[in-house]
Amino acid sequence: MATTVRRALLTLPAAPLGPDNPLPALRAPDGVHELDERSRHGLPRDMARQIGHEPLRSLLPVRVRDGYGRERAEREFEAVVLDNGRLRVTVLPGLGGRIHSLVHLPTGRELLYRNPVFQPANFALNGAWFSGGIEWNIGATGHTTLSCAPLHAALVPAPDGGEMVRMWEWERLRDLPFQVDLWLPADSGFLYVGVRVRNPHERPAPVYWWSNTAVPEDPGTRVLAPAEEAWHFGYERTLRRIPVPRWEDADRTYPLGSAHPADFFYEVQDEARPWIASLDADGHGLVQASTRLLRGRKLFVWGAGGGGRRWQEWLTEPGTGGYAEIQAGLARTQLEHVRLEAGAEFSWLEAYGPLSADPSAVHGADWAAARGAASAALDAALPSAALEAAYGAWRGRADAEPGERLAEGSGWGALEVLCGGFKLPGTPFPESTLGEAQRPWLELWRTGLFPAPRKVVPPGEALVAPHWRDMLETAPADPLTEYHLGVAQWHAGDIAQAVRSWERGLALAPSRWPLLRALAVADELAGDRERAADRYAEAFDDLAGESRGGERWEAAESALGREAMTALLAAGRLAAARSVWDRLRLLAARLLAAEGHVGAARRVFEDGFELPDLREGEETLSEIWSALTDAPLPAAYDFRMRPPGQALS
């Protein structure tokens, strides 16, 4: 049958994403994926070079997404469904382009681990991430900052005359545009995924890409790849070369054969066809193959230990089954970044589909026979020459202009294309996508002035690329410009100059807390806990006095409050930390009330708290109380200075 592409709504129990953290991410990434220096000795030369090639120094300009919760309610997600009678593919453009489901229609088998809920957790480089399906990781070592962000999506003519779905965005950590084309040929047993990463700049760029596929973790499931060795990386941050399949008296190709979470990066030989498969006890499952540029293959396991099992429950619901991940990337390991020359691009084609092989061979003791059986089954189902031919056909459509729009991503690509004058056929970033977040930067580019906001609001998003830093350096030095310039200088590693910019801005700033917070982070980095505590306390007091309520202000209060409490406790300032804590409890009560959790909000008041910095005339306490109940306001919270019900003049 001909392939159909249609819009759909996917309903899932979903936790709220909440607002982004408005404070710029000045601290370095947590380093979970960093390699212990002692493990670098004896690595292959190309691996060692790429591990040291421009590792991520900062999350800027991306914001941290830490406003999510765990209380789930039914929610509809916009989806796109491709169907050719053999495979049905469900895609979520609004969540990083994640493939949520891949069903083999003749058997009714779901080939992926399909998470029955949407539950963000702190796994992406910038926080919110969720498990399940197939995700596209670009940027730097870890899960992409686009995990829970929308991509642009549209229909594009497919090589076979049908339609394919194109998704694209501007990846902001490395300032690179990319596209993912989903092509399901008529009557094909494989979904083709064409990927292109372009470098439109006049300088080389580091590139990271891993396609991560969650597969069911049934006890009899085995993962196979064309390798006899692998690089093991665990949370002790060491990298060691081990044999495949058995290591330390256990067969590590079975996901439950490991006790603890770990990565196994397979040493796929240059002459071998790159593929990886997950097959169950009966020899059925999923295979992923690609053209040769995507050389890396990996198995990630949660392991059979208590910690891994608890994480699996945390990411979904107890009793819904676990998963492992089979992955494919540009390098041997995820610790590496690959150099992409100025004006150049990387492109490749991936294929995902069902695979069946003789279970006695797949699960036999002879590893060469096991992987040979899977490899032969793949060659029969999808010969390498057929995949290469499909890649050539797709490349002929990679520049095709999108037609009907299915989803809209961010306006950051439009800003960069407009200011850089880039030509990116096939992935348009129209000016119509520019929004409020891009407006001040667009004005800076057009006029040389960074505009003051029309009303008192937390500072907008920062940009830190060299061309934006240059514009900020030549703009008039008002406090907001100095704030953004300091953030860009900080990102570039010029700490002293960043501090000078923030101190200059602070002298005349009507809104002091963003600059004070930035200087407090610098104090922490310099080891001055006392001054950091002073500045954090002053910053939080200033924010509390300036806050106008609403989601953006509440997100700022929550984020700055957490940082301030940590700094104050580290400096032994218990009374000041208590003051911040009580203010955060009031914020929590306001949020609970807004969400309709009246009982929980009242308990905050009943448990008791004080606000030492309560302003004259402030009626926040009485306003929140009256939203919760008709009962009289407790005397401890009655700071009203006008008769009840009388409007302010």
XYZ file of C-alpha atoms in Angstrom:
649
model
C 0.000 0.000 0.000
C 1.046 3.617 -0.450
C 2.548 5.327 2.577
C 0.238 7.666 4.448
C 1.289 10.534 6.696
C -1.272 12.011 9.059
C -1.510 14.179 12.131
C -2.724 12.596 15.359
C -3.074 13.238 19.072
C -1.305 10.976 21.547
C -2.769 10.917 25.062
C -0.474 9.968 27.942
C -0.374 10.431 31.707
C 2.104 13.310 31.786
C 3.966 15.281 34.404
C 4.229 19.036 33.754
C 7.426 20.380 32.216
C 7.050 23.690 34.022
C 9.022 26.837 33.211
C 12.691 26.957 32.302
C 15.177 28.197 34.883
C 15.668 31.905 34.057
C 19.151 32.089 35.616
C 21.947 31.660 33.057
C 23.826 28.374 33.478
C 27.148 29.813 34.654
C 28.346 26.643 36.345
C 30.139 23.984 34.308
C 28.252 20.754 33.455
C 28.305 18.151 36.222
C 30.993 15.972 34.632
C 29.149 12.639 34.962
C 30.402 11.672 31.502
C 33.981 12.894 31.947
C 36.782 10.368 31.680
C 39.175 9.868 34.571
C 42.556 11.188 33.445
C 44.284 7.890 34.272
C 42.074 6.076 31.730
C 43.414 8.119 28.816
C 46.718 6.252 28.661
C 46.918 3.614 25.960
C 43.808 4.671 24.041
C 43.836 4.529 20.235
C 45.284 7.765 18.875
C 42.139 8.926 17.081
C 39.969 8.186 20.122
C 42.287 10.063 22.476
C 42.369 13.042 20.107
C 38.587 13.190 19.797
C 38.031 12.775 23.540
C 40.140 15.887 24.024
C 38.512 17.800 21.151
C 36.491 20.754 22.487
C 34.550 19.109 25.307
C 31.565 21.105 26.469
C 32.689 23.987 28.676
C 29.284 25.462 29.409
C 25.578 24.944 28.770
C 25.245 28.553 27.638
C 23.272 29.868 25.838
C 20.800 27.068 26.622
C 18.640 27.382 29.693
C 18.272 24.673 32.315
C 14.883 22.924 32.356
C 14.253 22.097 36.009
C 10.663 23.203 36.527
C 9.101 19.774 35.940
C 7.237 17.734 38.528
C 6.041 14.169 39.128
C 2.286 14.554 39.513
C 0.835 13.208 36.263
C -2.449 13.956 34.513
C -3.815 12.999 31.101
C -2.352 15.234 28.392
C -2.537 15.303 24.610
C 0.646 15.494 22.527
C 0.640 16.399 18.852
C 1.987 13.478 16.829
C 2.686 12.566 13.211
C 1.996 8.996 12.080
C 3.588 7.299 9.047
C 2.015 4.029 7.881
C 2.747 1.808 4.868
C 0.829 -1.308 5.916
C 3.980 -2.987 7.252
C 5.242 -0.420 9.745
C 3.459 2.269 11.707
C 5.682 5.045 13.059
C 4.496 7.581 15.650
C 6.631 10.716 15.952
C 6.503 13.563 18.485
C 7.914 16.732 16.844
C 7.176 18.750 19.981
C 9.469 16.552 22.099
C 12.750 16.615 20.218
C 11.353 14.667 17.273
C 11.247 11.491 19.382
C 9.918 8.364 17.663
C 7.474 7.185 20.309
C 6.410 3.930 18.659
C 7.446 1.618 15.799
C 4.932 -1.177 15.249
C 5.416 -4.153 12.894
C 1.866 -4.402 11.591
C 1.842 -8.006 10.246
C 2.651 -9.347 13.724
C 1.390 -6.451 15.849
C 4.755 -6.322 17.665
C 5.984 -3.050 19.146
C 9.668 -2.961 18.197
C 10.637 -0.257 20.700
C 10.287 0.225 24.414
C 7.250 2.512 24.447
C 6.996 4.432 27.692
C 3.350 4.477 28.846
C 3.855 7.852 30.589
C 5.638 11.137 30.007
C 7.856 11.649 33.044
C 10.712 14.164 32.784
C 13.843 13.465 34.804
C 17.245 15.110 35.132
C 19.161 13.263 32.408
C 19.489 15.758 29.558
C 22.450 18.103 29.431
C 20.085 20.860 30.539
C 17.807 18.827 32.783
C 14.456 17.541 31.531
C 14.554 14.282 29.558
C 12.241 11.286 29.277
C 12.801 7.646 28.412
C 11.549 5.472 25.580
C 11.488 5.364 21.776
C 14.203 6.681 19.459
C 15.867 10.008 20.225
C 18.298 12.164 18.243
C 21.196 13.414 20.359
C 23.246 16.302 19.008
C 25.456 18.861 20.734
C 27.782 17.303 23.288
C 28.260 14.185 25.384
C 24.890 13.356 26.917
C 21.220 13.635 26.050
C 20.484 16.635 23.853
C 19.189 19.918 25.253
C 16.350 19.511 22.728
C 14.968 16.393 24.466
C 11.793 18.194 25.524
C 11.836 21.017 22.970
C 9.857 21.405 19.740
C 11.446 20.942 16.328
C 10.311 22.405 13.027
C 8.533 19.731 10.978
C 7.025 19.596 7.502
C 6.204 17.282 4.637
C 8.829 16.872 1.903
C 8.697 14.872 -1.356
C 10.217 11.430 -0.765
C 12.569 9.727 -3.245
C 9.899 7.155 -4.179
C 7.349 9.825 -5.066
C 5.511 9.721 -1.749
C 5.963 11.984 1.241
C 8.502 12.000 4.036
C 8.584 13.952 7.296
C 11.431 16.412 7.784
C 12.333 17.762 11.224
C 15.004 20.401 11.756
C 16.369 22.888 14.275
C 19.323 25.077 15.184
C 21.391 23.320 17.866
C 22.552 26.128 20.144
C 25.423 24.547 22.099
C 27.482 24.266 18.896
C 25.524 26.727 16.708
C 24.796 24.112 14.040
C 21.647 23.428 11.991
C 20.586 19.809 11.498
C 17.761 17.841 9.908
C 16.195 14.423 10.398
C 14.156 13.022 7.482
C 11.805 10.096 8.155
C 11.096 8.134 4.989
C 8.908 5.022 4.954
C 8.891 3.690 1.368
C 5.761 1.961 0.151
C 5.693 -1.703 1.281
C 9.126 -1.377 2.931
C 9.896 -3.321 6.085
C 12.329 -0.583 7.180
C 11.998 3.018 8.243
C 14.763 5.136 6.695
C 16.138 8.083 8.645
C 18.270 10.557 6.742
C 20.371 12.846 8.941
C 22.390 15.909 7.984
C 24.454 18.214 10.217
C 25.824 21.350 8.553
C 28.489 23.846 9.572
C 27.673 27.172 7.901
C 30.412 29.046 9.768
C 33.906 30.071 8.699
C 35.457 28.012 11.482
C 35.523 24.275 12.260
C 32.984 22.967 14.752
C 32.920 19.954 17.101
C 30.043 17.584 16.337
C 28.401 14.968 18.527
C 25.648 12.631 17.340
C 24.124 9.500 18.816
C 20.792 7.968 17.824
C 19.461 6.231 20.956
C 16.868 3.458 20.724
C 15.106 2.094 23.799
C 14.294 -1.626 23.465
C 12.473 -3.993 25.852
C 14.704 -5.543 28.490
C 13.161 -9.006 28.642
C 15.266 -11.630 30.451
C 15.945 -13.563 27.226
C 16.868 -10.514 25.121
C 20.354 -10.392 23.625
C 22.050 -7.468 21.894
C 24.272 -8.306 18.935
C 26.743 -6.228 16.930
C 29.689 -7.009 14.594
C 32.390 -6.792 17.263
C 34.630 -8.995 19.376
C 35.668 -6.228 21.771
C 34.009 -3.275 23.458
C 34.957 -0.236 25.513
C 33.310 -0.380 28.929
C 32.441 2.928 30.601
C 30.801 2.989 34.016
C 29.913 5.657 36.518
C 33.369 5.293 38.044
C 34.414 7.206 34.870
C 36.959 4.717 33.583
C 37.225 3.414 30.036
C 38.596 -0.080 29.516
C 38.763 -2.474 26.597
C 36.971 -5.757 27.276
C 36.106 -8.902 25.299
C 32.652 -9.539 23.849
C 30.446 -11.295 24.872
C 31.859 -12.486 28.229
C 33.646 -10.320 30.743
C 34.225 -10.989 34.438
C 32.307 -14.289 34.277
C 29.113 -12.833 32.807
C 27.697 -12.497 29.294
C 27.366 -8.732 28.913
C 25.349 -8.943 25.673
C 22.315 -9.764 27.813
C 21.233 -6.457 29.448
C 20.430 -8.133 32.765
C 23.868 -9.755 32.825
C 25.364 -6.632 34.396
C 24.794 -5.643 38.000
C 25.186 -1.881 37.529
C 24.395 0.728 34.852
C 27.120 0.793 32.197
C 27.956 1.648 28.587
C 29.451 -0.911 26.194
C 30.854 0.793 23.091
C 31.457 -1.897 20.493
C 34.729 -1.914 18.567
C 33.154 -2.239 15.113
C 35.909 -2.900 12.602
C 36.325 -0.464 9.711
C 35.530 -3.091 7.084
C 32.380 -4.349 8.851
C 28.881 -3.203 8.026
C 27.680 -1.081 10.989
C 24.561 -2.476 12.680
C 23.158 -3.427 16.073
C 20.185 -5.630 16.969
C 18.140 -6.571 20.009
C 16.551 -10.024 19.683
C 14.335 -11.813 22.195
C 14.412 -15.461 23.280
C 12.608 -16.489 20.076
C 15.035 -14.587 17.838
C 12.669 -11.687 17.055
C 13.318 -8.004 17.615
C 14.681 -4.777 16.163
C 17.732 -4.068 14.039
C 19.330 -0.712 13.314
C 21.792 -0.341 10.427
C 23.361 2.641 8.697
C 25.734 3.849 6.048
C 29.359 3.813 7.164
C 29.781 7.368 8.453
C 27.733 6.447 11.521
C 30.367 3.999 12.731
C 29.789 3.754 16.500
C 27.518 1.206 18.206
C 26.687 0.952 21.877
C 24.639 -0.972 24.408
C 23.521 0.871 27.542
C 22.194 -1.226 30.422
C 20.602 -0.259 33.708
C 21.728 -3.566 35.167
C 20.045 -5.955 37.563
C 21.045 -4.115 40.760
C 18.741 -2.148 43.009
C 19.853 1.283 41.781
C 19.194 0.530 38.122
C 15.815 -1.036 38.889
C 14.790 1.997 40.962
C 15.758 4.368 38.163
C 13.640 2.381 35.729
C 10.624 2.764 38.030
C 11.366 6.477 38.473
C 11.269 7.039 34.699
C 7.949 5.263 34.141
C 5.559 3.271 36.357
C 6.259 0.181 38.482
C 5.318 -3.030 36.714
C 5.576 -1.688 33.162
C 8.833 -3.447 32.254
C 12.366 -2.209 31.862
C 14.454 -1.259 28.877
C 17.978 -1.101 27.530
C 19.315 1.178 24.787
C 21.002 0.281 21.526
C 22.720 3.278 20.024
C 24.612 4.490 16.958
C 27.030 7.415 16.724
C 29.666 9.263 14.736
C 32.575 8.101 16.914
C 33.595 4.956 18.781
C 32.407 6.358 22.114
C 30.173 9.120 23.422
C 33.147 10.788 25.074
C 34.354 12.011 21.669
C 33.527 15.001 19.479
C 34.276 14.919 15.758
C 35.663 17.910 13.873
C 33.468 19.292 11.084
C 35.274 21.692 8.802
C 33.984 25.152 7.936
C 31.292 25.037 5.278
C 31.159 21.217 5.362
C 28.466 18.743 6.411
C 27.989 15.241 7.722
C 25.162 13.108 6.319
C 24.144 9.465 6.561
C 21.139 7.149 6.349
C 19.856 4.906 9.114
C 17.366 2.031 8.831
C 15.115 0.627 11.565
C 13.020 -2.497 11.184
C 12.103 -5.972 12.416
C 14.641 -8.785 12.363
C 14.207 -12.515 12.922
C 17.053 -15.020 13.171
C 17.514 -18.634 14.276
C 17.180 -18.451 18.086
C 19.436 -21.450 18.644
C 22.239 -19.592 16.869
C 21.434 -16.164 18.331
C 21.527 -17.500 21.888
C 24.208 -20.109 21.395
C 27.572 -20.147 23.123
C 29.436 -19.437 19.870
C 29.512 -15.615 19.638
C 30.741 -15.618 16.034
C 27.821 -17.839 15.025
C 25.351 -15.688 16.983
C 26.341 -12.411 15.384
C 26.747 -14.188 12.051
C 23.131 -15.375 12.183
C 21.901 -11.843 12.876
C 24.155 -10.383 10.188
C 22.927 -12.888 7.587
C 19.309 -12.157 8.487
C 19.973 -8.428 8.066
C 21.679 -8.938 4.705
C 18.669 -10.928 3.507
C 16.150 -8.361 4.747
C 18.124 -5.244 3.772
C 21.260 -5.765 1.672
C 24.004 -3.211 2.211
C 23.808 -2.217 -1.463
C 20.104 -1.454 -1.085
C 20.789 0.816 1.882
C 23.525 2.649 -0.030
C 21.166 3.100 -2.985
C 18.489 4.471 -0.656
C 21.054 6.886 0.793
C 21.870 8.162 -2.690
C 18.185 8.604 -3.471
C 17.608 10.451 -0.208
C 20.574 12.769 -0.790
C 18.851 13.869 -3.985
C 15.948 15.115 -1.836
C 17.893 16.505 1.127
C 17.698 20.065 -0.243
C 14.020 19.846 -1.230
C 12.008 22.712 0.188
C 9.463 21.685 2.832
C 5.791 21.804 1.969
C 2.930 21.549 4.447
C 4.108 22.535 7.924
C 3.433 20.060 10.711
C 5.095 21.765 13.692
C 7.103 24.853 14.570
C 10.345 24.957 16.525
C 12.164 27.921 18.057
C 13.060 31.263 16.519
C 16.800 30.980 17.281
C 17.599 29.525 13.876
C 15.798 32.386 12.167
C 17.855 34.886 14.169
C 21.170 33.229 13.286
C 20.287 32.796 9.602
C 19.139 36.400 9.317
C 22.196 37.839 11.052
C 24.693 35.445 9.450
C 23.241 35.526 5.945
C 23.372 31.724 5.744
C 21.873 29.766 2.861
C 20.472 26.457 4.067
C 18.378 24.834 1.334
C 15.926 22.308 2.694
C 15.811 23.732 6.215
C 14.284 27.213 6.133
C 14.242 29.306 9.275
C 11.720 32.014 8.322
C 11.521 35.385 10.080
C 7.939 34.536 10.994
C 9.294 32.229 13.707
C 11.077 35.073 15.522
C 9.470 35.643 18.912
C 9.763 37.677 22.082
C 12.926 35.860 23.169
C 14.740 36.889 19.983
C 13.381 40.460 19.815
C 16.104 42.280 21.852
C 18.888 40.448 20.022
C 17.390 41.301 16.675
C 17.305 44.960 17.734
C 20.925 44.767 18.869
C 21.915 43.446 15.440
C 19.889 46.082 13.595
C 20.647 49.157 15.718
C 23.710 48.386 17.836
C 21.645 48.968 20.992
C 20.434 46.314 23.421
C 16.929 47.501 24.337
C 15.608 47.942 27.835
C 12.466 45.873 28.555
C 9.115 47.638 28.383
C 8.222 46.424 31.876
C 10.062 45.018 34.871
C 10.767 41.365 34.078
C 13.608 38.900 34.749
C 16.354 39.197 32.108
C 15.696 37.276 28.918
C 17.863 34.576 27.405
C 21.566 35.233 26.896
C 23.556 34.688 23.698
C 27.261 33.985 23.950
C 28.665 33.216 20.480
C 31.643 35.388 19.439
C 29.629 37.532 17.021
C 27.080 38.380 19.722
C 29.830 39.127 22.230
C 31.402 41.521 19.724
C 28.077 43.351 19.303
C 27.613 43.645 23.065
C 31.135 45.028 23.490
C 30.405 47.898 21.078
C 26.890 48.645 22.385
C 26.283 51.471 24.903
C 27.229 50.183 28.343
C 23.914 50.281 30.223
C 23.360 47.789 33.097
C 21.421 45.197 31.081
C 24.005 45.234 28.295
C 26.805 44.833 30.864
C 24.925 41.892 32.359
C 24.648 40.082 29.012
C 28.210 41.010 28.045
C 29.466 39.515 31.303
C 27.611 36.268 30.592
C 29.203 36.076 27.118
C 32.665 36.821 28.528
C 32.172 34.204 31.228
C 31.295 31.619 28.582
C 34.463 32.528 26.665
C 36.543 31.833 29.783
C 37.366 35.499 30.510
C 36.280 35.386 34.147
C 38.002 38.579 35.263
C 36.479 40.635 32.472
C 33.042 39.158 33.144
C 33.272 40.212 36.783
C 34.294 43.731 35.746
C 31.323 43.973 33.383
C 28.906 42.829 36.090
C 30.386 45.235 38.655
C 30.063 48.147 36.197
C 26.441 47.202 35.541
C 25.675 46.866 39.245
C 26.644 50.470 39.965
C 23.663 51.838 38.012
C 21.284 48.880 37.791
C 17.648 49.476 38.788
C 17.291 45.689 38.999
C 20.290 44.433 40.966
C 19.562 40.778 41.663
C 20.659 39.294 38.274
C 24.071 40.989 38.548
C 24.453 40.138 42.232
C 23.674 36.502 41.524
C 26.240 36.397 38.703
C 28.882 37.923 40.976
C 27.960 35.447 43.729
C 28.649 32.538 41.335
C 32.028 34.119 40.527
C 32.758 34.408 44.259
C 31.945 30.738 44.735
C 34.286 29.792 41.899
C 37.020 31.883 43.526
C 36.454 30.092 46.850
C 35.096 33.144 48.714
C 32.112 31.591 50.509
C 31.462 34.573 52.748
C 31.177 37.117 49.967
C 29.143 34.691 47.870
C 26.715 34.295 50.779
C 26.463 38.067 51.208
C 25.711 38.611 47.560
C 23.232 35.751 47.377
C 21.341 37.079 50.393
C 21.239 40.581 48.899
C 20.212 39.201 45.499
C 17.338 37.197 46.942
C 16.100 40.136 49.019
C 16.198 42.355 45.932
C 14.314 39.788 43.860
C 11.682 39.290 46.577
C 11.068 43.034 46.643
C 10.885 43.327 42.861
C 8.843 40.211 42.057
C 5.502 40.851 40.392
C 4.147 37.296 40.616
C 3.399 35.011 37.704
C 5.289 32.060 36.241
C 8.480 33.887 35.207
C 8.929 35.573 38.576
C 8.083 32.424 40.514
C 10.631 30.467 38.466
C 13.267 33.127 39.253
C 12.435 33.103 42.972
C 12.588 29.315 43.119
C 15.866 29.042 41.193
C 17.647 31.853 43.025
C 16.258 30.691 46.357
C 17.734 27.216 45.918
C 21.137 28.645 45.040
C 21.022 31.186 47.862
C 20.107 28.594 50.489
C 22.950 26.340 49.377
C 25.453 29.196 49.586
C 24.140 30.460 52.927
C 24.250 27.005 54.501
C 27.794 26.491 53.189
C 28.794 29.741 54.903
C 27.011 28.803 58.138
C 24.398 31.587 57.772
C 21.518 29.603 59.244
C 19.215 32.529 60.051
C 19.553 33.959 56.557
C 18.960 30.520 55.062
C 15.787 30.189 57.147
C 14.566 33.538 55.795
C 15.007 32.314 52.228
C 13.328 29.007 53.090
C 10.249 30.716 54.483
C 9.960 32.878 51.385
C 10.146 29.725 49.241
C 7.428 28.104 51.334
C 5.168 31.069 50.610
C 5.972 30.646 46.930
C 5.075 26.944 47.227
C 1.755 27.815 48.858
C 0.964 30.272 46.050
C 1.751 27.624 43.436
C -0.289 24.926 45.190
C -3.225 27.274 45.448
C -3.011 28.151 41.753
C -3.009 24.440 40.897
C -6.082 23.833 43.031
C -4.316 21.885 45.797
C -6.076 23.801 48.543
C -5.402 21.364 51.360
C -1.676 21.208 50.669
C -1.478 25.006 50.420
C -3.278 25.445 53.752
C -0.897 23.015 55.429
C 1.993 25.331 54.521
C 0.289 28.069 56.545
C -0.682 25.706 59.358
C 2.899 24.459 59.714
C 3.956 28.074 60.230
C 6.544 30.359 58.671
C 7.764 33.957 58.937
C 8.895 36.519 56.385
C 11.484 38.785 58.030
C 11.665 40.943 54.895
C 7.912 41.529 54.531
C 7.389 44.946 52.936
C 5.148 47.685 54.280
C 1.778 47.368 52.598
C 2.492 43.906 51.164
C -0.654 41.767 51.142
C 0.650 38.542 49.627
C -0.153 36.519 52.750
C -3.760 37.654 52.953
C -4.276 37.297 49.203
C -3.119 33.689 49.147
C -5.097 32.851 52.298
C -8.317 34.297 50.879
C -7.828 32.229 47.719
C -7.713 29.099 49.888
C -10.548 29.604 52.347
C -13.272 31.879 53.674
C -11.971 31.373 57.212
C -10.543 34.414 59.017
C -6.903 35.183 58.344
C -4.793 33.899 61.283
C -3.425 36.752 63.360
C 0.156 35.638 62.747
C -0.285 36.420 59.052
C -2.428 39.562 59.328
C -0.279 42.475 58.132
C -3.119 44.230 56.289
C -2.934 48.035 56.383
C -6.359 48.779 54.841
C -9.870 47.551 55.500
C -10.719 44.207 53.844
C -12.300 44.661 50.434
C -11.164 48.268 50.017
C -9.393 48.770 46.712
C -6.014 50.414 46.502
C -6.266 54.027 45.388
